[in-house]
């Protein structure tokens, strides 16, 4: 099934407040996995990555095939393997010398792909294979950490923090990971845990959105009592 990543429609009001009219999404703003017909048409390293065929990857690498070859959406075999959760393929490609940090046409890397999918094991393999948690990705000039905080993928958030992801990166919506864990959340347990992890790691809680609202003010305005409490305990204003 084709998987896309958009800022959720339920957050249109929040986005409108900052003038981001394009939040409803479109093909250029999506993180898009290969569709079934696209995957079926793959050949070479893309097909091997999609299927997790390590032996074929090793054979092709031995013939000096282009390990970073791209499909029509700019996906390398690493991207394809990340979408397909083919972890052994990721390991094989990395061992053979593939560039594990390239971005596809929509500016996503393997780390962000796994983070958005809440795929902690694939993320663990990517990071262990040398992938960076520090890249600026997506049309929002964000990071994998911002995307994970937005979605409340708390385990992913913790992995990315441990891997040195920038805690205070500000995307082109003028939001940090801490802000997105609030303004693009439902205030539930996984978003709370994501925010808690960011606080414990030392995220700057005084950085504000374009209107000058801090994470504490944003949590108060949404009635997220648990988030308000943890921010106040951390000394946020």
PDB file of C-alpha atoms in Angstrom:
ATOM      1  CA  UNK A   1       0.000   0.000   0.000  1.00  0.00           C
ATOM      2  CA  UNK A   2       1.223   3.505  -0.821  1.00  0.00           C
ATOM      3  CA  UNK A   3       2.044   5.386   2.356  1.00  0.00           C
ATOM      4  CA  UNK A   4       2.051   9.162   2.542  1.00  0.00           C
ATOM      5  CA  UNK A   5       2.868  11.579   5.323  1.00  0.00           C
ATOM      6  CA  UNK A   6       0.884  14.815   5.590  1.00  0.00           C
ATOM      7  CA  UNK A   7       0.261  17.280   8.377  1.00  0.00           C
ATOM      8  CA  UNK A   8      -3.135  16.003   9.613  1.00  0.00           C
ATOM      9  CA  UNK A   9      -6.330  17.743   8.561  1.00  0.00           C
ATOM     10  CA  UNK A  10      -7.408  18.057  12.187  1.00  0.00           C
ATOM     11  CA  UNK A  11      -4.598  20.580  12.586  1.00  0.00           C
ATOM     12  CA  UNK A  12      -5.782  22.951   9.846  1.00  0.00           C
ATOM     13  CA  UNK A  13      -6.808  25.567  12.386  1.00  0.00           C
ATOM     14  CA  UNK A  14      -3.410  25.527  14.046  1.00  0.00           C
ATOM     15  CA  UNK A  15      -1.703  25.771  10.682  1.00  0.00           C
ATOM     16  CA  UNK A  16      -3.956  28.579   9.532  1.00  0.00           C
ATOM     17  CA  UNK A  17      -2.899  30.556  12.581  1.00  0.00           C
ATOM     18  CA  UNK A  18       0.602  30.698  11.133  1.00  0.00           C
ATOM     19  CA  UNK A  19      -0.549  31.184   7.550  1.00  0.00           C
ATOM     20  CA  UNK A  20       0.485  27.766   6.272  1.00  0.00           C
ATOM     21  CA  UNK A  21      -2.302  27.374   3.728  1.00  0.00           C
ATOM     22  CA  UNK A  22      -0.814  24.334   2.043  1.00  0.00           C
ATOM     23  CA  UNK A  23      -1.157  22.038   5.041  1.00  0.00           C
ATOM     24  CA  UNK A  24      -3.864  19.961   3.373  1.00  0.00           C
ATOM     25  CA  UNK A  25      -1.047  18.305   1.491  1.00  0.00           C
ATOM     26  CA  UNK A  26      -0.309  17.311  -2.051  1.00  0.00           C
ATOM     27  CA  UNK A  27       1.992  14.946  -3.858  1.00  0.00           C
ATOM     28  CA  UNK A  28       4.988  17.279  -3.521  1.00  0.00           C
ATOM     29  CA  UNK A  29       4.588  17.391   0.262  1.00  0.00           C
ATOM     30  CA  UNK A  30       4.183  13.656   0.821  1.00  0.00           C
ATOM     31  CA  UNK A  31       6.524  10.971   2.000  1.00  0.00           C
ATOM     32  CA  UNK A  32       5.504   8.326  -0.491  1.00  0.00           C
ATOM     33  CA  UNK A  33       6.415   4.664  -0.450  1.00  0.00           C
ATOM     34  CA  UNK A  34       6.688   2.792  -3.751  1.00  0.00           C
ATOM     35  CA  UNK A  35       3.277   1.659  -4.939  1.00  0.00           C
ATOM     36  CA  UNK A  36       2.624  -2.000  -5.693  1.00  0.00           C
ATOM     37  CA  UNK A  37       2.965  -1.599  -9.462  1.00  0.00           C
ATOM     38  CA  UNK A  38       6.082   0.502  -9.059  1.00  0.00           C
ATOM     39  CA  UNK A  39       7.679  -2.052  -6.763  1.00  0.00           C
ATOM     40  CA  UNK A  40       6.754  -4.900  -9.124  1.00  0.00           C
ATOM     41  CA  UNK A  41       8.523  -3.107 -11.967  1.00  0.00           C
ATOM     42  CA  UNK A  42      11.771  -2.663 -10.057  1.00  0.00           C
ATOM     43  CA  UNK A  43      14.900  -4.317 -11.380  1.00  0.00           C
ATOM     44  CA  UNK A  44      18.446  -4.587 -10.117  1.00  0.00           C
ATOM     45  CA  UNK A  45      19.272  -3.153  -6.721  1.00  0.00           C
ATOM     46  CA  UNK A  46      15.850  -1.575  -6.244  1.00  0.00           C
ATOM     47  CA  UNK A  47      14.199  -4.981  -6.705  1.00  0.00           C
ATOM     48  CA  UNK A  48      16.704  -6.622  -4.379  1.00  0.00           C
ATOM     49  CA  UNK A  49      16.149  -3.960  -1.742  1.00  0.00           C
ATOM     50  CA  UNK A  50      12.366  -4.254  -2.004  1.00  0.00           C
ATOM     51  CA  UNK A  51      12.530  -8.031  -1.572  1.00  0.00           C
ATOM     52  CA  UNK A  52      15.361  -8.122   0.960  1.00  0.00           C
ATOM     53  CA  UNK A  53      17.493 -10.208  -1.387  1.00  0.00           C
ATOM     54  CA  UNK A  54      20.890  -9.857   0.307  1.00  0.00           C
ATOM     55  CA  UNK A  55      22.637 -12.322  -2.005  1.00  0.00           C
ATOM     56  CA  UNK A  56      21.591 -10.313  -5.055  1.00  0.00           C
ATOM     57  CA  UNK A  57      22.706  -7.064  -3.429  1.00  0.00           C
ATOM     58  CA  UNK A  58      26.121  -8.592  -2.755  1.00  0.00           C
ATOM     59  CA  UNK A  59      26.401  -9.934  -6.319  1.00  0.00           C
ATOM     60  CA  UNK A  60      25.480  -6.587  -7.846  1.00  0.00           C
ATOM     61  CA  UNK A  61      27.811  -4.719  -5.505  1.00  0.00           C
ATOM     62  CA  UNK A  62      30.653  -7.015  -6.602  1.00  0.00           C
ATOM     63  CA  UNK A  63      30.046  -5.938 -10.212  1.00  0.00           C
ATOM     64  CA  UNK A  64      30.365  -2.288  -9.132  1.00  0.00           C
ATOM     65  CA  UNK A  65      26.694  -1.535  -9.759  1.00  0.00           C
ATOM     66  CA  UNK A  66      25.633   1.966  -8.718  1.00  0.00           C
ATOM     67  CA  UNK A  67      24.587   1.454  -5.110  1.00  0.00           C
ATOM     68  CA  UNK A  68      22.924   4.869  -5.063  1.00  0.00           C
ATOM     69  CA  UNK A  69      20.908   4.482  -8.249  1.00  0.00           C
ATOM     70  CA  UNK A  70      17.561   6.277  -8.132  1.00  0.00           C
ATOM     71  CA  UNK A  71      14.013   5.479  -9.246  1.00  0.00           C
ATOM     72  CA  UNK A  72      11.536   7.979 -10.662  1.00  0.00           C
ATOM     73  CA  UNK A  73      10.927   9.512  -7.233  1.00  0.00           C
ATOM     74  CA  UNK A  74      14.609   9.811  -6.458  1.00  0.00           C
ATOM     75  CA  UNK A  75      14.569   6.823  -4.113  1.00  0.00           C
ATOM     76  CA  UNK A  76      17.794   4.904  -3.713  1.00  0.00           C
ATOM     77  CA  UNK A  77      17.833   1.228  -2.747  1.00  0.00           C
ATOM     78  CA  UNK A  78      18.335   2.358   0.872  1.00  0.00           C
ATOM     79  CA  UNK A  79      15.073   4.346   0.722  1.00  0.00           C
ATOM     80  CA  UNK A  80      13.248   1.388  -0.808  1.00  0.00           C
ATOM     81  CA  UNK A  81      14.586  -0.995   1.841  1.00  0.00           C
ATOM     82  CA  UNK A  82      13.595   1.435   4.607  1.00  0.00           C
ATOM     83  CA  UNK A  83      10.036   1.686   3.307  1.00  0.00           C
ATOM     84  CA  UNK A  84       9.844  -2.119   2.942  1.00  0.00           C
ATOM     85  CA  UNK A  85      11.407  -2.724   6.388  1.00  0.00           C
ATOM     86  CA  UNK A  86      14.052  -4.888   4.784  1.00  0.00           C
ATOM     87  CA  UNK A  87      16.658  -4.489   7.496  1.00  0.00           C
ATOM     88  CA  UNK A  88      19.117  -7.086   6.205  1.00  0.00           C
ATOM     89  CA  UNK A  89      19.059  -5.295   2.849  1.00  0.00           C
ATOM     90  CA  UNK A  90      19.926  -2.031   4.589  1.00  0.00           C
ATOM     91  CA  UNK A  91      22.853  -3.711   6.330  1.00  0.00           C
ATOM     92  CA  UNK A  92      24.068  -5.257   3.071  1.00  0.00           C
ATOM     93  CA  UNK A  93      23.837  -1.987   1.157  1.00  0.00           C
ATOM     94  CA  UNK A  94      25.669  -0.120   3.913  1.00  0.00           C
ATOM     95  CA  UNK A  95      28.425  -2.761   4.042  1.00  0.00           C
ATOM     96  CA  UNK A  96      28.843  -2.469   0.289  1.00  0.00           C
ATOM     97  CA  UNK A  97      29.326   1.293   0.546  1.00  0.00           C
ATOM     98  CA  UNK A  98      25.924   2.768  -0.305  1.00  0.00           C
ATOM     99  CA  UNK A  99      25.404   6.354   0.845  1.00  0.00           C
ATOM    100  CA  UNK A 100      22.928   5.867   3.667  1.00  0.00           C
ATOM    101  CA  UNK A 101      22.169   9.581   4.096  1.00  0.00           C
ATOM    102  CA  UNK A 102      20.893  10.604   0.669  1.00  0.00           C
ATOM    103  CA  UNK A 103      17.523  12.351   0.294  1.00  0.00           C
ATOM    104  CA  UNK A 104      14.844  11.370  -2.215  1.00  0.00           C
ATOM    105  CA  UNK A 105      13.028  13.816  -4.484  1.00  0.00           C
ATOM    106  CA  UNK A 106      10.768  14.909  -1.627  1.00  0.00           C
ATOM    107  CA  UNK A 107      13.816  15.362   0.646  1.00  0.00           C
ATOM    108  CA  UNK A 108      13.344  12.339   2.890  1.00  0.00           C
ATOM    109  CA  UNK A 109      16.110  10.056   4.088  1.00  0.00           C
ATOM    110  CA  UNK A 110      15.914   6.556   5.505  1.00  0.00           C
ATOM    111  CA  UNK A 111      15.955   7.801   9.092  1.00  0.00           C
ATOM    112  CA  UNK A 112      12.943  10.053   8.533  1.00  0.00           C
ATOM    113  CA  UNK A 113      11.141   7.304   6.612  1.00  0.00           C
ATOM    114  CA  UNK A 114      11.554   4.895   9.534  1.00  0.00           C
ATOM    115  CA  UNK A 115      10.702   7.610  12.070  1.00  0.00           C
ATOM    116  CA  UNK A 116       7.435   8.530  10.359  1.00  0.00           C
ATOM    117  CA  UNK A 117       6.527   4.826  10.107  1.00  0.00           C
ATOM    118  CA  UNK A 118       7.150   4.390  13.874  1.00  0.00           C
ATOM    119  CA  UNK A 119       9.518   1.616  12.840  1.00  0.00           C
ATOM    120  CA  UNK A 120      11.943   1.503  15.739  1.00  0.00           C
ATOM    121  CA  UNK A 121      13.817  -1.593  14.593  1.00  0.00           C
ATOM    122  CA  UNK A 122      14.543  -0.273  11.094  1.00  0.00           C
ATOM    123  CA  UNK A 123      15.603   3.030  12.635  1.00  0.00           C
ATOM    124  CA  UNK A 124      17.942   1.144  14.971  1.00  0.00           C
ATOM    125  CA  UNK A 125      19.518  -0.663  12.005  1.00  0.00           C
ATOM    126  CA  UNK A 126      19.944   2.560  10.033  1.00  0.00           C
ATOM    127  CA  UNK A 127      21.610   4.364  12.917  1.00  0.00           C
ATOM    128  CA  UNK A 128      23.877   1.399  13.663  1.00  0.00           C
ATOM    129  CA  UNK A 129      24.834   1.353   9.973  1.00  0.00           C
ATOM    130  CA  UNK A 130      26.000   4.955  10.048  1.00  0.00           C
ATOM    131  CA  UNK A 131      22.905   6.953   9.207  1.00  0.00           C
ATOM    132  CA  UNK A 132      22.711  10.455  10.657  1.00  0.00           C
ATOM    133  CA  UNK A 133      19.906  11.718  12.887  1.00  0.00           C
ATOM    134  CA  UNK A 134      20.964  15.306  12.166  1.00  0.00           C
ATOM    135  CA  UNK A 135      19.857  15.850   8.576  1.00  0.00           C
ATOM    136  CA  UNK A 136      17.465  18.618   7.545  1.00  0.00           C
ATOM    137  CA  UNK A 137      14.705  16.822   5.671  1.00  0.00           C
ATOM    138  CA  UNK A 138      11.308  17.337   4.029  1.00  0.00           C
ATOM    139  CA  UNK A 139       9.726  20.342   2.346  1.00  0.00           C
ATOM    140  CA  UNK A 140       9.295  21.772   5.840  1.00  0.00           C
ATOM    141  CA  UNK A 141      13.077  22.020   6.409  1.00  0.00           C
ATOM    142  CA  UNK A 142      12.535  19.858   9.455  1.00  0.00           C
ATOM    143  CA  UNK A 143      14.234  16.837  10.981  1.00  0.00           C
ATOM    144  CA  UNK A 144      13.319  13.256  11.746  1.00  0.00           C
ATOM    145  CA  UNK A 145      13.005  14.281  15.401  1.00  0.00           C
ATOM    146  CA  UNK A 146      10.458  16.973  14.604  1.00  0.00           C
ATOM    147  CA  UNK A 147       8.447  14.494  12.520  1.00  0.00           C
ATOM    148  CA  UNK A 148       8.537  11.879  15.279  1.00  0.00           C
ATOM    149  CA  UNK A 149       7.527  14.395  17.958  1.00  0.00           C
ATOM    150  CA  UNK A 150       4.680  15.598  15.759  1.00  0.00           C
ATOM    151  CA  UNK A 151       3.377  12.041  15.451  1.00  0.00           C
ATOM    152  CA  UNK A 152       3.959  11.071  19.086  1.00  0.00           C
ATOM    153  CA  UNK A 153       6.368   8.289  18.192  1.00  0.00           C
ATOM    154  CA  UNK A 154       7.963   8.382  21.607  1.00  0.00           C
ATOM    155  CA  UNK A 155      10.302   5.419  21.197  1.00  0.00           C
ATOM    156  CA  UNK A 156      11.606   6.905  17.980  1.00  0.00           C
ATOM    157  CA  UNK A 157      12.024  10.279  19.679  1.00  0.00           C
ATOM    158  CA  UNK A 158      14.193   8.664  22.353  1.00  0.00           C
ATOM    159  CA  UNK A 159      16.333   6.843  19.787  1.00  0.00           C
ATOM    160  CA  UNK A 160      16.886  10.018  17.792  1.00  0.00           C
ATOM    161  CA  UNK A 161      17.802  12.016  20.885  1.00  0.00           C
ATOM    162  CA  UNK A 162      20.333   9.348  21.851  1.00  0.00           C
ATOM    163  CA  UNK A 163      21.754   9.535  18.305  1.00  0.00           C
ATOM    164  CA  UNK A 164      22.389  13.268  18.634  1.00  0.00           C
ATOM    165  CA  UNK A 165      19.421  14.698  16.759  1.00  0.00           C
ATOM    166  CA  UNK A 166      19.308  18.512  17.063  1.00  0.00           C
ATOM    167  CA  UNK A 167      16.876  19.268  19.863  1.00  0.00           C
ATOM    168  CA  UNK A 168      16.160  22.872  18.966  1.00  0.00           C
ATOM    169  CA  UNK A 169      16.051  22.880  15.175  1.00  0.00           C
ATOM    170  CA  UNK A 170      13.369  25.294  13.921  1.00  0.00           C
ATOM    171  CA  UNK A 171      11.580  24.280  10.710  1.00  0.00           C
ATOM    172  CA  UNK A 172      10.059  26.614   8.141  1.00  0.00           C
ATOM    173  CA  UNK A 173       6.785  26.638  10.079  1.00  0.00           C
ATOM    174  CA  UNK A 174       8.856  28.146  12.902  1.00  0.00           C
ATOM    175  CA  UNK A 175       8.222  25.090  15.071  1.00  0.00           C
ATOM    176  CA  UNK A 176      10.637  22.965  17.092  1.00  0.00           C
ATOM    177  CA  UNK A 177      10.182  19.328  18.077  1.00  0.00           C
ATOM    178  CA  UNK A 178       8.857  20.466  21.470  1.00  0.00           C
ATOM    179  CA  UNK A 179       6.340  22.792  19.846  1.00  0.00           C
ATOM    180  CA  UNK A 180       5.197  20.138  17.362  1.00  0.00           C
ATOM    181  CA  UNK A 181       4.717  17.603  20.153  1.00  0.00           C
ATOM    182  CA  UNK A 182       2.056  20.006  21.418  1.00  0.00           C
ATOM    183  CA  UNK A 183       0.486  21.863  18.491  1.00  0.00           C
ATOM    184  CA  UNK A 184       0.227  18.794  16.237  1.00  0.00           C
ATOM    185  CA  UNK A 185      -0.807  16.359  18.953  1.00  0.00           C
ATOM    186  CA  UNK A 186      -3.922  15.221  20.741  1.00  0.00           C
ATOM    187  CA  UNK A 187      -2.212  15.682  24.110  1.00  0.00           C
ATOM    188  CA  UNK A 188      -2.283  11.941  24.687  1.00  0.00           C
ATOM    189  CA  UNK A 189       0.200   9.630  26.413  1.00  0.00           C
ATOM    190  CA  UNK A 190       2.613   9.130  23.511  1.00  0.00           C
ATOM    191  CA  UNK A 191       2.854  12.846  22.780  1.00  0.00           C
ATOM    192  CA  UNK A 192       3.307  13.474  26.498  1.00  0.00           C
ATOM    193  CA  UNK A 193       6.141  10.948  26.593  1.00  0.00           C
ATOM    194  CA  UNK A 194       7.719  12.535  23.518  1.00  0.00           C
ATOM    195  CA  UNK A 195       7.656  15.939  25.184  1.00  0.00           C
ATOM    196  CA  UNK A 196       8.966  14.458  28.437  1.00  0.00           C
ATOM    197  CA  UNK A 197      11.932  12.963  26.565  1.00  0.00           C
ATOM    198  CA  UNK A 198      12.689  16.292  24.913  1.00  0.00           C
ATOM    199  CA  UNK A 199      12.552  18.085  28.260  1.00  0.00           C
ATOM    200  CA  UNK A 200      14.836  15.510  29.892  1.00  0.00           C
ATOM    201  CA  UNK A 201      17.316  15.886  27.034  1.00  0.00           C
ATOM    202  CA  UNK A 202      17.504  19.641  27.564  1.00  0.00           C
ATOM    203  CA  UNK A 203      15.390  21.028  24.731  1.00  0.00           C
ATOM    204  CA  UNK A 204      15.035  24.814  24.828  1.00  0.00           C
ATOM    205  CA  UNK A 205      11.520  25.407  26.156  1.00  0.00           C
ATOM    206  CA  UNK A 206      11.653  29.172  25.624  1.00  0.00           C
ATOM    207  CA  UNK A 207      11.776  29.015  21.822  1.00  0.00           C
ATOM    208  CA  UNK A 208       8.454  30.283  20.505  1.00  0.00           C
ATOM    209  CA  UNK A 209       6.337  30.059  17.388  1.00  0.00           C
ATOM    210  CA  UNK A 210       5.882  32.965  14.964  1.00  0.00           C
ATOM    211  CA  UNK A 211       3.277  34.504  17.237  1.00  0.00           C
ATOM    212  CA  UNK A 212       5.634  34.421  20.218  1.00  0.00           C
ATOM    213  CA  UNK A 213       3.899  31.497  21.946  1.00  0.00           C
ATOM    214  CA  UNK A 214       6.153  29.205  23.972  1.00  0.00           C
ATOM    215  CA  UNK A 215       5.488  25.481  24.456  1.00  0.00           C
ATOM    216  CA  UNK A 216       3.956  26.211  27.878  1.00  0.00           C
ATOM    217  CA  UNK A 217       1.604  28.820  26.462  1.00  0.00           C
ATOM    218  CA  UNK A 218       0.629  26.502  23.619  1.00  0.00           C
ATOM    219  CA  UNK A 219      -0.078  23.616  26.018  1.00  0.00           C
ATOM    220  CA  UNK A 220      -2.184  25.892  28.219  1.00  0.00           C
ATOM    221  CA  UNK A 221      -4.186  27.167  25.254  1.00  0.00           C
ATOM    222  CA  UNK A 222      -5.063  23.583  24.297  1.00  0.00           C
ATOM    223  CA  UNK A 223      -5.928  22.444  27.802  1.00  0.00           C
ATOM    224  CA  UNK A 224      -3.185  19.797  27.875  1.00  0.00           C
ATOM    225  CA  UNK A 225      -2.873  19.664  31.649  1.00  0.00           C
ATOM    226  CA  UNK A 226      -0.267  16.925  31.858  1.00  0.00           C
ATOM    227  CA  UNK A 227       1.973  18.764  29.407  1.00  0.00           C
ATOM    228  CA  UNK A 228       1.467  22.033  31.271  1.00  0.00           C
ATOM    229  CA  UNK A 229       2.494  20.357  34.504  1.00  0.00           C
ATOM    230  CA  UNK A 230       5.689  18.846  33.126  1.00  0.00           C
ATOM    231  CA  UNK A 231       6.652  22.118  31.412  1.00  0.00           C
ATOM    232  CA  UNK A 232       6.079  24.104  34.590  1.00  0.00           C
ATOM    233  CA  UNK A 233       8.113  21.589  36.585  1.00  0.00           C
ATOM    234  CA  UNK A 234      10.919  22.075  34.056  1.00  0.00           C
ATOM    235  CA  UNK A 235      10.857  25.818  34.653  1.00  0.00           C
ATOM    236  CA  UNK A 236       9.286  26.751  31.317  1.00  0.00           C
ATOM    237  CA  UNK A 237       7.565  30.110  30.991  1.00  0.00           C
TER     238      UNK A 237
END
